[in-house]
Amino acid sequence: MTVELGHFALILAFCLSLVQSTLPVVGARRGDMRLMEAGSTTAVGTLALLSLSFAVLAAAYVASDFSVLNVVQNSHSAKPLLYRITGVWGNHEGSMLLWVLILSLFSTLVVFFGRDLPPSLRANVLGVQAWITSAFLAFILFTSNPFERIVPAPIEGQDLNPILQDIGLAIHPPLLYLGYVGFSISFSFAVAALIDGRIDAAWARWVRPWTLAAWVFLTAGISMGSYWAYYELGWGGWWFWDPVENASFMPWLSGTALLHSALVMEKRAALKIWTVLLAILTFSLSLLGTFLVRSGVLTSVHSFAVDPERGVFILAILCVFVGGSLALFAWRSSELEPGGLFAPISREGALVLNNLFLTTATATILIGTLYPLVLETITGTKISVGPPFFNMTFGPLMVPLLLAVPFGPLLAWKRGDLAAAAQRLYFAAGLAMAAGLVALALVEGVRVLAAFGFGVAVWLMAGSLVDLLGRANFAKAGFATGLRRLKGLPRSAFGTALAHFGLGVTVLGIVAVSALETETVTVMEPGQVVEAGGYGLRFEGVAPREGPNYTEEAGGFVVLKDGAERGRIESARRFYPARQMPTTEAGIHTELFTQVYVSLGDPLSNGGQTVVRIWTKPLVTLIWYGTVFMAFGGIVSLADRRLRIGAPSRRATRAVPLEGAA
């Protein structure tokens, strides 16, 4: 009976979302406050019902209720409790329920944090959010019911995919969905503003916090997913340009462009067309990622479903929302005034340059991801587009953008002085050149291109601090006065510096591990020591063990440096009987930012010998520490008082109505 309660709550949530999708929009057209307020009530009600539905599914997993088909297919009574809980969203049906739950959560947040919004805009935003919620609830109810019963109920379940039985499943998907779905608010604001017929600087102020929050979550989600794949799959890589990885990276790139564009619109009432279009495209790319993961058109470790019926349903949703919003944009865009004028050399100009590079990079990734699918559909020919293509196209686009990043905060609005900004960056440029030369001269294995990469990383890190230090002006004002000036700066200035500094840290990690990584594949026997990348590894043998729902052969290693023991590593080969699936559990030893990574291969027939793969990865952890800086920079910016108090009243700002708007 409990499971039917969850299903019934899901149906009621669908009905409420249909009400929310119509009454507020009609009320906004008629100016009826009672109808507009209905959107707030239904949004809260939908969230409550979806929370109940999700809790019921989670309870079925915890209790190992094998009368539910979804639990049978993705759980096992011997599975640890943590993985029974995370298994709720470790499958297609459960993850879609989490998806709409987060979507409803954001709608409710608009209710509570959007009280200063004009009533018609708020009603339209809630209505657009409900359109999306209704579409995906219909998708769940008609093609992906997580509460479907199985009769007779089996005694035991089929277990969760072993790769997903990891703490990463508890963190990565929720963060990623908070990012994906968070951009739906930016999308809804854009569509609502086009319907409402008013787009101005106040609108940009309202959109920016939601966009920033979604960007922070997506940054953290992609970073966590990268590290999870790095240590769980046992192949030693942190990014493979997998199509589904690309599907999460594309909205991150366009969302970054949206953040910068919204800033220009807020400050200068410019780039209105850019901002609205980017808000639509960013969430459209999120929907595209949902389609790629769940349609079965891609083969990937990230894919959830291979059912063509589901793929067609999501494709229809994609076409309706992307096509409809772009059609609305095309209808309204000609009526948008261009806004404030600015010189090419200005902060606005720097942000436009940023957007051009980011959107072009997004387009190259989109082409590389979809081209094999289009070619196979048209000609039946199967090809793969791998890392060489993306490295050759994405990398060259990023280099000039990275070089330009430190200039942006130093240029004035409307008309900037490039020479003056360059003078303020002399010290950062000197540090970058010194870093490149030192790396080239002293670090074995570094070539000119890698040395240039080290220089770019230092340029970004040092350049990110120049604006803050320039505003403090310690040299002239003194230390105490400089500190007071720093304290008085808006938090968004610190957030920008942290995010740009984090970008430099990530670039440093990427360059270091790409240029200096070593890989050793060898056959080892107990007691043998192998030298790899400046470390020694002593193999202590393999021992069998049993886990709660798996058996494993665990190999022990002692890490040596200059003859002294520095730590121990354990790598294992696991086998999950329920799934009849083996996995490799990598062993990792970390020293400061460098890691020794060991993957255990198959044993040889001549007793005691085992194939072992050893990587040394200098500064590899900086890749993820940099993303932490970036996400933290976004959080600091969100704490800026100007965002907390919201946008000024439209009565106090000059709104730009669209021609023919109601």
XYZ file of C-alpha atoms in Angstrom:
662
model
C 0.000 0.000 0.000
C 2.867 2.389 0.789
C 4.223 2.147 -2.752
C 0.791 3.004 -4.190
C 0.807 6.092 -1.955
C 4.006 7.276 -3.664
C 2.479 6.653 -7.095
C -0.721 8.479 -6.128
C 1.310 11.443 -4.817
C 3.108 11.552 -8.163
C -0.217 11.697 -10.034
C -1.510 14.460 -7.743
C 1.725 16.415 -8.261
C 1.170 16.166 -12.012
C -2.370 17.523 -11.631
C -1.178 20.412 -9.439
C 1.587 21.286 -11.874
C -0.983 21.481 -14.667
C -2.931 23.983 -12.546
C 0.276 25.924 -11.861
C 1.070 25.984 -15.571
C -2.182 27.726 -16.467
C -3.735 29.840 -13.692
C -0.759 32.178 -12.982
C -0.181 32.824 -16.697
C -3.868 33.583 -17.260
C -3.854 35.775 -14.159
C -0.836 37.709 -15.450
C -2.628 38.371 -18.733
C -5.795 39.528 -16.972
C -4.100 41.329 -14.088
C -5.950 39.075 -11.624
C -3.903 38.831 -8.406
C -5.842 35.844 -7.072
C -5.046 33.754 -10.132
C -1.399 34.866 -10.038
C -1.091 33.875 -6.373
C -2.414 30.417 -7.223
C 1.011 29.710 -8.708
C 2.661 30.096 -5.299
C 0.246 27.747 -3.544
C 0.432 25.058 -6.208
C 4.244 25.257 -6.373
C 4.525 24.527 -2.644
C 1.924 21.774 -2.913
C 3.737 20.143 -5.836
C 6.996 20.129 -3.888
C 5.296 18.505 -0.888
C 3.754 15.770 -3.019
C 6.982 15.060 -4.899
C 8.877 14.930 -1.601
C 6.384 12.356 -0.331
C 6.717 10.332 -3.531
C 10.512 10.387 -3.357
C 10.466 9.414 0.341
C 8.232 6.432 -0.445
C 10.633 5.206 -3.140
C 13.586 5.680 -0.788
C 11.785 3.683 1.909
C 11.222 0.845 -0.579
C 14.960 0.761 -1.296
C 15.957 0.855 2.366
C 13.522 -1.950 3.202
C 14.567 -3.980 0.100
C 10.949 -4.197 -1.056
C 11.388 -6.529 -4.028
C 7.732 -6.275 -4.991
C 8.781 -3.026 -6.737
C 10.383 -3.652 -10.146
C 12.711 -0.675 -9.835
C 14.086 -1.966 -6.520
C 14.541 -5.463 -7.969
C 16.529 -4.138 -10.916
C 18.797 -1.858 -8.895
C 19.194 -3.173 -5.359
C 20.196 -6.173 -3.274
C 19.551 -7.029 0.369
C 23.308 -7.457 1.032
C 24.129 -4.017 -0.303
C 25.312 -1.537 2.384
C 22.664 0.926 3.604
C 24.416 3.942 2.056
C 24.282 2.369 -1.387
C 20.658 1.303 -0.906
C 19.854 4.975 -0.316
C 21.971 6.351 -3.167
C 20.624 3.610 -5.405
C 17.311 5.483 -5.371
C 18.743 7.832 -8.002
C 21.302 5.389 -9.425
C 18.829 4.373 -12.134
C 16.729 6.027 -14.803
C 13.362 6.128 -13.035
C 14.664 7.240 -9.655
C 16.992 9.828 -11.117
C 14.119 11.361 -13.094
C 12.090 11.574 -9.877
C 15.015 13.381 -8.238
C 15.216 15.631 -11.330
C 11.605 16.817 -11.033
C 11.881 17.067 -7.242
C 14.760 19.532 -7.631
C 12.821 21.342 -10.373
C 9.886 21.750 -7.997
C 12.267 22.858 -5.236
C 13.537 25.711 -7.400
C 9.966 26.745 -8.196
C 9.235 26.912 -4.465
C 12.407 28.928 -3.873
C 11.090 31.474 -6.387
C 7.925 31.663 -4.285
C 9.835 32.498 -1.094
C 12.766 34.510 -2.488
C 10.934 36.242 -5.316
C 8.515 38.329 -3.270
C 10.056 41.548 -4.620
C 9.437 40.500 -8.216
C 6.678 42.239 -10.159
C 3.578 40.036 -9.740
C 3.133 39.399 -13.464
C 6.777 38.382 -13.952
C 6.687 36.130 -10.898
C 3.470 34.487 -12.074
C 4.876 33.880 -15.553
C 8.124 32.430 -14.140
C 6.165 29.984 -11.988
C 3.983 29.139 -14.976
C 6.949 28.374 -17.232
C 8.543 26.281 -14.467
C 5.287 24.340 -14.219
C 5.272 23.711 -17.984
C 8.646 21.987 -17.605
C 7.544 20.124 -14.462
C 4.336 18.911 -16.112
C 6.200 17.649 -19.172
C 8.681 15.619 -17.145
C 6.037 14.313 -14.746
C 4.094 13.090 -17.769
C 7.300 11.444 -19.004
C 7.745 9.659 -15.654
C 4.117 8.563 -15.343
C 3.726 7.272 -18.894
C 7.161 5.808 -19.660
C 9.238 5.604 -16.459
C 7.024 4.731 -13.507
C 9.360 4.028 -10.526
C 6.537 2.363 -8.540
C 5.662 -0.412 -10.956
C 4.967 -3.688 -9.144
C 6.316 -7.110 -10.127
C 4.260 -10.260 -9.486
C 5.378 -12.615 -8.136
C 8.005 -10.727 -6.173
C 11.482 -12.310 -6.369
C 13.347 -13.242 -3.216
C 16.408 -11.194 -4.137
C 17.280 -8.179 -6.300
C 19.707 -7.875 -9.208
C 21.956 -5.374 -7.385
C 23.100 -1.916 -8.483
C 25.748 -1.439 -11.158
C 29.004 -1.957 -9.174
C 30.543 1.193 -10.622
C 27.760 3.163 -8.925
C 28.336 1.577 -5.515
C 30.494 4.429 -4.336
C 30.192 7.568 -2.219
C 30.433 9.510 -5.486
C 26.845 8.533 -6.308
C 25.717 10.275 -3.119
C 27.332 13.551 -4.196
C 27.790 13.792 -7.962
C 24.228 13.338 -9.386
C 22.452 15.622 -6.856
C 25.012 18.382 -7.446
C 24.810 17.934 -11.204
C 21.001 18.038 -11.167
C 21.018 21.152 -8.977
C 23.124 22.757 -11.704
C 21.171 21.411 -14.668
C 17.785 22.178 -13.163
C 18.942 25.455 -11.609
C 19.378 26.880 -15.088
C 15.669 26.268 -15.634
C 15.062 29.393 -13.509
C 17.160 31.505 -15.892
C 15.238 29.937 -18.781
C 11.895 30.650 -17.113
C 12.898 34.251 -16.407
C 13.868 34.696 -20.047
C 10.640 33.212 -21.416
C 8.536 35.032 -18.806
C 10.187 38.358 -19.656
C 9.545 37.798 -23.360
C 5.898 37.014 -22.569
C 5.630 39.913 -20.131
C 7.289 42.248 -22.614
C 9.761 43.977 -20.252
C 13.491 43.317 -20.191
C 15.741 45.740 -18.318
C 18.625 46.005 -15.875
C 16.366 45.046 -12.963
C 15.501 41.809 -14.779
C 19.228 41.026 -15.084
C 19.672 41.660 -11.350
C 16.915 39.142 -10.603
C 18.333 36.519 -12.978
C 21.971 36.701 -11.895
C 21.708 35.092 -8.408
C 19.803 32.094 -9.791
C 22.287 31.692 -12.624
C 25.209 31.994 -10.223
C 23.751 29.385 -7.851
C 23.176 26.934 -10.716
C 26.708 27.577 -12.012
C 28.197 26.842 -8.570
C 26.321 23.545 -8.303
C 27.196 22.515 -11.859
C 30.874 23.373 -11.284
C 30.920 21.225 -8.148
C 28.979 18.424 -9.865
C 31.282 18.227 -12.887
C 34.344 18.341 -10.636
C 33.035 15.579 -8.387
C 32.104 13.469 -11.411
C 35.578 13.905 -12.878
C 37.279 12.790 -9.665
C 34.838 9.897 -9.219
C 35.588 8.560 -12.715
C 39.316 9.145 -12.085
C 39.538 6.888 -9.048
C 36.663 4.480 -9.725
C 37.153 3.379 -13.343
C 40.828 2.514 -12.851
C 42.017 4.006 -16.136
C 43.911 6.895 -14.577
C 42.340 9.705 -16.583
C 40.405 12.698 -15.272
C 38.589 13.670 -18.503
C 37.955 11.587 -21.592
C 35.669 13.822 -23.702
C 32.966 11.202 -23.273
C 29.747 12.428 -25.011
C 27.885 12.554 -21.701
C 30.778 14.414 -20.048
C 30.478 16.884 -22.909
C 26.741 17.132 -22.268
C 27.428 18.514 -18.783
C 30.359 20.674 -19.882
C 28.417 22.533 -22.593
C 25.829 24.131 -20.253
C 28.701 25.024 -17.912
C 30.441 26.949 -20.697
C 27.285 28.701 -21.871
C 26.252 29.321 -18.242
C 29.612 31.011 -17.647
C 28.940 33.222 -20.662
C 25.430 33.938 -19.314
C 26.848 35.056 -15.958
C 29.143 37.577 -17.618
C 26.470 38.762 -20.026
C 23.952 39.311 -17.211
C 26.556 41.388 -15.393
C 26.891 43.727 -18.387
C 23.125 43.988 -18.718
C 22.750 44.793 -15.038
C 25.487 47.447 -15.015
C 25.010 49.018 -18.443
C 21.590 47.797 -19.717
C 23.484 46.359 -22.711
C 23.728 42.878 -24.295
C 20.014 42.197 -23.808
C 19.764 39.917 -26.820
C 22.921 38.041 -25.755
C 21.629 37.544 -22.214
C 18.156 36.325 -23.098
C 19.467 34.016 -25.819
C 22.131 32.550 -23.524
C 19.523 31.936 -20.802
C 17.468 29.939 -23.314
C 20.440 28.070 -24.799
C 21.996 27.127 -21.457
C 18.926 25.279 -20.216
C 18.383 23.889 -23.716
C 21.828 22.308 -23.492
C 20.852 20.886 -20.095
C 17.790 19.309 -21.710
C 20.027 17.989 -24.502
C 22.214 16.333 -21.880
C 19.122 14.716 -20.356
C 18.146 13.411 -23.803
C 21.609 11.996 -24.550
C 21.824 10.173 -21.209
C 18.333 8.655 -21.359
C 17.563 8.084 -25.024
C 19.935 5.189 -25.720
C 21.507 6.999 -28.699
C 24.885 6.988 -26.925
C 26.846 4.147 -25.409
C 28.480 5.420 -22.230
C 29.123 4.422 -18.625
C 26.951 7.459 -17.792
C 23.915 6.287 -19.773
C 20.771 5.290 -17.867
C 18.343 3.981 -20.452
C 18.252 2.377 -23.874
C 14.476 2.443 -24.446
C 13.662 4.204 -27.761
C 10.159 5.094 -26.492
C 11.700 7.156 -23.709
C 14.122 8.765 -26.143
C 11.302 9.860 -28.445
C 9.345 11.301 -25.507
C 12.316 13.341 -24.268
C 13.107 14.421 -27.832
C 9.541 15.736 -28.111
C 9.996 17.671 -24.839
C 13.298 19.018 -26.139
C 11.744 20.161 -29.420
C 8.760 21.819 -27.726
C 10.718 23.793 -25.145
C 13.798 24.621 -27.210
C 11.862 25.259 -30.411
C 9.086 27.169 -28.657
C 11.417 29.399 -26.655
C 13.606 30.160 -29.664
C 10.510 30.975 -31.733
C 9.324 33.348 -29.005
C 12.797 34.884 -28.884
C 12.846 35.334 -32.666
C 9.460 37.056 -32.485
C 10.459 39.438 -29.703
C 14.189 40.021 -30.304
C 13.728 42.600 -33.054
C 11.839 44.773 -30.560
C 14.681 44.830 -28.022
C 16.603 48.084 -27.859
C 20.400 47.645 -27.939
C 20.944 49.405 -24.589
C 24.084 51.268 -23.506
C 26.846 51.913 -26.015
C 30.466 51.096 -25.234
C 33.878 51.166 -26.878
C 35.502 47.893 -27.999
C 38.238 48.446 -25.392
C 36.138 48.448 -22.223
C 34.948 46.025 -19.600
C 31.827 45.401 -21.663
C 34.034 44.692 -24.677
C 36.139 42.238 -22.664
C 33.010 40.407 -21.534
C 31.709 40.260 -25.112
C 35.057 38.742 -26.159
C 34.694 36.240 -23.321
C 31.222 35.305 -24.547
C 32.364 34.883 -28.140
C 35.103 32.453 -27.180
C 32.918 30.513 -24.745
C 29.999 30.144 -27.158
C 32.336 29.151 -29.992
C 33.950 26.547 -27.749
C 30.499 25.270 -26.829
C 29.611 25.008 -30.508
C 32.753 22.972 -31.310
C 31.969 20.522 -28.500
C 28.350 20.298 -29.662
C 29.460 19.517 -33.226
C 31.955 16.903 -32.084
C 29.363 15.258 -29.838
C 26.440 15.182 -32.270
C 28.240 14.687 -35.604
C 28.659 10.891 -35.166
C 24.950 10.569 -34.337
C 23.855 12.634 -37.340
C 26.221 10.774 -39.680
C 25.004 7.382 -38.471
C 21.373 8.463 -38.878
C 21.910 9.696 -42.443
C 24.422 7.190 -43.840
C 24.501 4.319 -41.332
C 28.252 4.843 -40.914
C 29.537 4.597 -37.359
C 32.454 6.800 -36.370
C 33.769 8.127 -33.079
C 35.036 11.629 -32.363
C 37.551 11.385 -29.563
C 40.039 13.461 -27.571
C 42.265 14.442 -30.548
C 39.432 16.423 -32.158
C 38.435 18.199 -28.956
C 42.038 18.906 -27.952
C 42.753 20.408 -31.372
C 39.629 22.596 -31.428
C 38.854 23.434 -27.804
C 42.438 24.056 -26.661
C 43.361 26.777 -29.192
C 40.095 28.603 -28.432
C 40.845 28.658 -24.726
C 44.414 30.017 -24.932
C 43.537 33.578 -26.060
C 40.605 33.630 -23.638
C 42.839 32.644 -20.712
C 45.353 35.330 -21.687
C 42.578 37.940 -21.756
C 40.927 37.002 -18.426
C 43.106 39.203 -16.114
C 42.447 42.292 -18.261
C 38.656 42.250 -17.804
C 38.356 43.459 -14.165
C 40.998 46.157 -14.791
C 39.148 47.859 -17.649
C 36.668 50.642 -16.971
C 33.037 50.425 -18.006
C 32.075 52.077 -21.306
C 35.635 53.078 -22.301
C 38.788 51.438 -20.939
C 42.515 52.032 -21.204
C 44.253 48.872 -22.408
C 47.745 50.304 -21.897
C 46.999 51.251 -18.292
C 45.580 47.786 -17.607
C 48.669 46.198 -19.161
C 50.936 48.318 -16.939
C 49.132 47.072 -13.841
C 49.739 43.511 -15.033
C 53.517 43.883 -15.541
C 54.302 42.038 -12.305
C 51.901 39.180 -13.150
C 53.443 38.930 -16.622
C 56.937 38.832 -15.098
C 55.932 36.028 -12.730
C 54.383 34.093 -15.616
C 57.520 34.404 -17.748
C 59.718 33.400 -14.814
C 57.539 30.361 -14.101
C 57.740 29.223 -17.714
C 61.519 29.668 -17.868
C 62.103 27.921 -14.546
C 59.919 24.987 -15.616
C 61.763 24.757 -18.940
C 65.187 24.902 -17.334
C 64.791 22.891 -14.153
C 61.921 20.411 -14.551
C 62.833 17.299 -16.475
C 60.470 16.472 -19.326
C 59.034 19.983 -19.765
C 58.975 21.238 -23.352
C 58.251 24.690 -24.718
C 54.481 24.187 -25.002
C 54.247 22.865 -21.434
C 56.400 25.739 -20.157
C 54.012 28.149 -21.878
C 51.122 26.377 -20.113
C 52.808 26.827 -16.729
C 53.243 30.508 -17.547
C 49.560 30.880 -18.469
C 48.516 29.263 -15.174
C 50.694 31.626 -13.132
C 49.465 34.557 -15.255
C 45.865 33.707 -14.342
C 46.584 33.254 -10.640
C 48.709 36.368 -10.252
C 46.492 38.427 -12.557
C 43.381 37.547 -10.541
C 44.866 39.317 -7.497
C 45.944 42.503 -9.275
C 42.517 44.161 -9.139
C 42.137 43.540 -5.390
C 45.677 44.725 -4.618
C 45.212 47.764 -6.851
C 42.056 48.788 -5.032
C 43.768 48.345 -1.648
C 46.868 50.257 -2.860
C 49.055 49.108 0.056
C 52.120 50.890 -1.337
C 50.629 54.387 -1.021
C 47.899 53.961 1.578
C 49.796 51.778 4.029
C 48.967 48.326 5.344
C 46.190 49.304 7.789
C 44.381 51.555 5.306
C 44.797 48.967 2.562
C 43.165 46.326 4.731
C 40.244 48.661 5.458
C 39.836 49.267 1.743
C 39.847 45.535 1.066
C 37.259 45.017 3.787
C 35.043 47.639 2.192
C 35.097 46.032 -1.265
C 31.935 44.291 -2.468
C 32.047 40.540 -2.045
C 31.526 40.076 -5.756
C 35.037 41.488 -6.290
C 36.466 38.779 -4.040
C 34.270 36.173 -5.725
C 35.554 37.156 -9.159
C 39.173 37.018 -7.980
C 38.663 33.610 -6.352
C 36.996 32.164 -9.455
C 39.732 33.445 -11.786
C 42.426 32.263 -9.362
C 40.783 28.830 -9.261
C 40.791 28.718 -13.048
C 44.555 29.279 -12.935
C 45.004 26.528 -10.345
C 43.055 24.078 -12.524
C 45.100 25.026 -15.595
C 48.289 24.453 -13.587
C 47.107 20.970 -12.623
C 46.101 20.113 -16.197
C 49.418 21.272 -17.651
C 51.494 19.528 -14.974
C 49.798 16.145 -15.239
C 49.672 16.304 -19.059
C 53.384 17.123 -19.365
C 54.923 15.227 -16.453
C 52.764 12.146 -15.901
C 54.556 8.795 -16.117
C 52.992 5.403 -16.740
C 54.610 2.056 -15.965
C 53.090 -1.296 -16.889
C 54.954 -4.224 -15.403
C 54.652 -7.714 -13.980
C 55.342 -7.908 -10.230
C 55.724 -10.670 -7.670
C 55.663 -10.356 -3.869
C 58.703 -8.566 -2.479
C 59.671 -6.973 -5.791
C 60.367 -3.206 -5.967
C 59.653 -1.184 -9.098
C 60.836 2.397 -9.736
C 58.207 4.660 -11.282
C 58.350 8.436 -11.661
C 60.792 8.983 -8.819
C 58.956 6.649 -6.415
C 59.580 3.025 -5.517
C 56.725 0.551 -5.117
C 57.216 -2.689 -3.195
C 54.587 -5.327 -3.917
C 53.437 -7.236 -0.830
C 51.211 -9.742 -2.572
C 47.511 -10.372 -3.142
C 45.040 -11.584 -0.516
C 41.400 -12.696 -0.983
C 38.630 -10.928 0.954
C 34.859 -10.824 1.076
C 32.713 -7.707 1.168
C 28.986 -7.420 1.901
C 27.980 -8.132 -1.707
C 31.281 -8.823 -3.467
C 34.506 -10.800 -3.306
C 37.888 -9.254 -4.051
C 41.580 -9.883 -4.520
C 43.376 -7.016 -2.776
C 46.985 -6.192 -3.569
C 49.151 -4.309 -1.078
C 51.985 -1.938 -2.006
C 54.463 0.104 0.007
C 55.407 3.508 -1.433
C 59.106 4.357 -1.098
C 60.970 7.619 -1.684
C 64.750 7.817 -1.343
C 64.649 4.471 0.432
C 62.178 5.617 3.106
C 58.600 4.388 3.417
C 56.111 7.149 2.510
C 52.827 5.291 2.684
C 50.829 2.255 1.673
C 48.491 1.623 -1.243
C 45.839 -1.033 -1.664
C 44.403 -1.833 -5.073
C 41.860 -4.554 -5.732
C 39.995 -6.605 -8.303
C 36.383 -7.040 -7.218
C 33.647 -9.351 -8.428
C 29.921 -8.791 -7.785
C 28.081 -12.139 -8.054
C 24.573 -10.672 -8.375
C 25.586 -8.646 -11.408
C 28.281 -11.091 -12.561
C 30.460 -8.020 -13.086
C 34.124 -7.345 -12.201
C 35.528 -3.934 -11.259
C 38.966 -2.493 -10.599
C 39.484 -0.472 -7.431
C 42.461 1.836 -7.865
C 44.897 2.503 -5.044
C 46.043 6.113 -4.615
C 48.776 7.646 -2.467
C 48.765 11.453 -2.220
C 51.739 13.626 -1.313
C 50.759 17.279 -1.182
C 49.284 17.766 -4.691
C 50.939 14.775 -6.402
C 49.528 11.259 -6.547
C 50.844 7.754 -7.146
C 48.030 5.756 -8.758
C 48.088 1.943 -8.909
C 45.707 -0.327 -10.808
C 45.865 -4.090 -10.292
C 45.643 -6.228 -13.412
C 45.031 -9.926 -13.899
C 47.284 -12.550 -12.301
C 49.539 -14.583 -14.569
C 49.309 -18.333 -14.798
C 52.857 -18.911 -13.532
C 51.924 -18.324 -9.878
C 52.295 -15.178 -7.776
C 52.960 -12.748 -10.606
C 50.450 -9.963 -11.297
C 50.185 -7.278 -13.965
C 50.382 -3.837 -12.355
C 49.888 -0.383 -13.887
C 51.497 2.521 -12.055
C 51.005 6.198 -12.794
C 52.724 9.133 -11.134
C 50.648 12.273 -11.532
C 52.422 15.499 -10.500
C 50.088 18.237 -9.190
C 47.018 16.338 -10.426
C 44.872 17.267 -7.408
C 45.188 20.939 -8.370
C 42.670 20.204 -11.141
C 39.960 19.669 -8.518
C 41.247 22.150 -5.943
C 40.937 24.796 -8.646
C 37.270 23.964 -9.175
C 36.760 24.269 -5.413
C 38.165 27.807 -5.604
C 35.847 28.561 -8.534
C 32.758 27.258 -6.758
C 33.706 29.064 -3.546
C 34.155 32.259 -5.564
C 30.593 31.850 -6.787
C 29.352 31.371 -3.216
C 31.199 34.517 -2.074
C 29.629 36.460 -4.941
C 26.195 35.168 -3.939
C 26.791 36.630 -0.484
C 27.212 40.113 -1.995
C 24.751 42.482 -0.341
C 23.637 43.828 -3.710
C 22.355 40.373 -4.637
C 20.873 39.636 -1.209
C 18.694 42.753 -1.167
C 17.427 42.030 -4.667
C 16.811 44.326 -7.573
C 15.511 47.849 -7.315
C 11.837 48.441 -7.907
C 10.912 48.842 -11.534
C 9.261 52.111 -10.642
C 12.734 53.397 -9.851
C 14.339 52.096 -13.027
C 13.713 52.831 -16.637
C 12.170 49.706 -18.086
C 12.311 49.067 -21.801
C 8.958 47.618 -22.897
C 8.778 45.581 -26.059
C 6.589 46.967 -28.789
C 3.154 45.456 -28.729
C 3.568 44.102 -25.213
C 0.482 43.828 -23.112
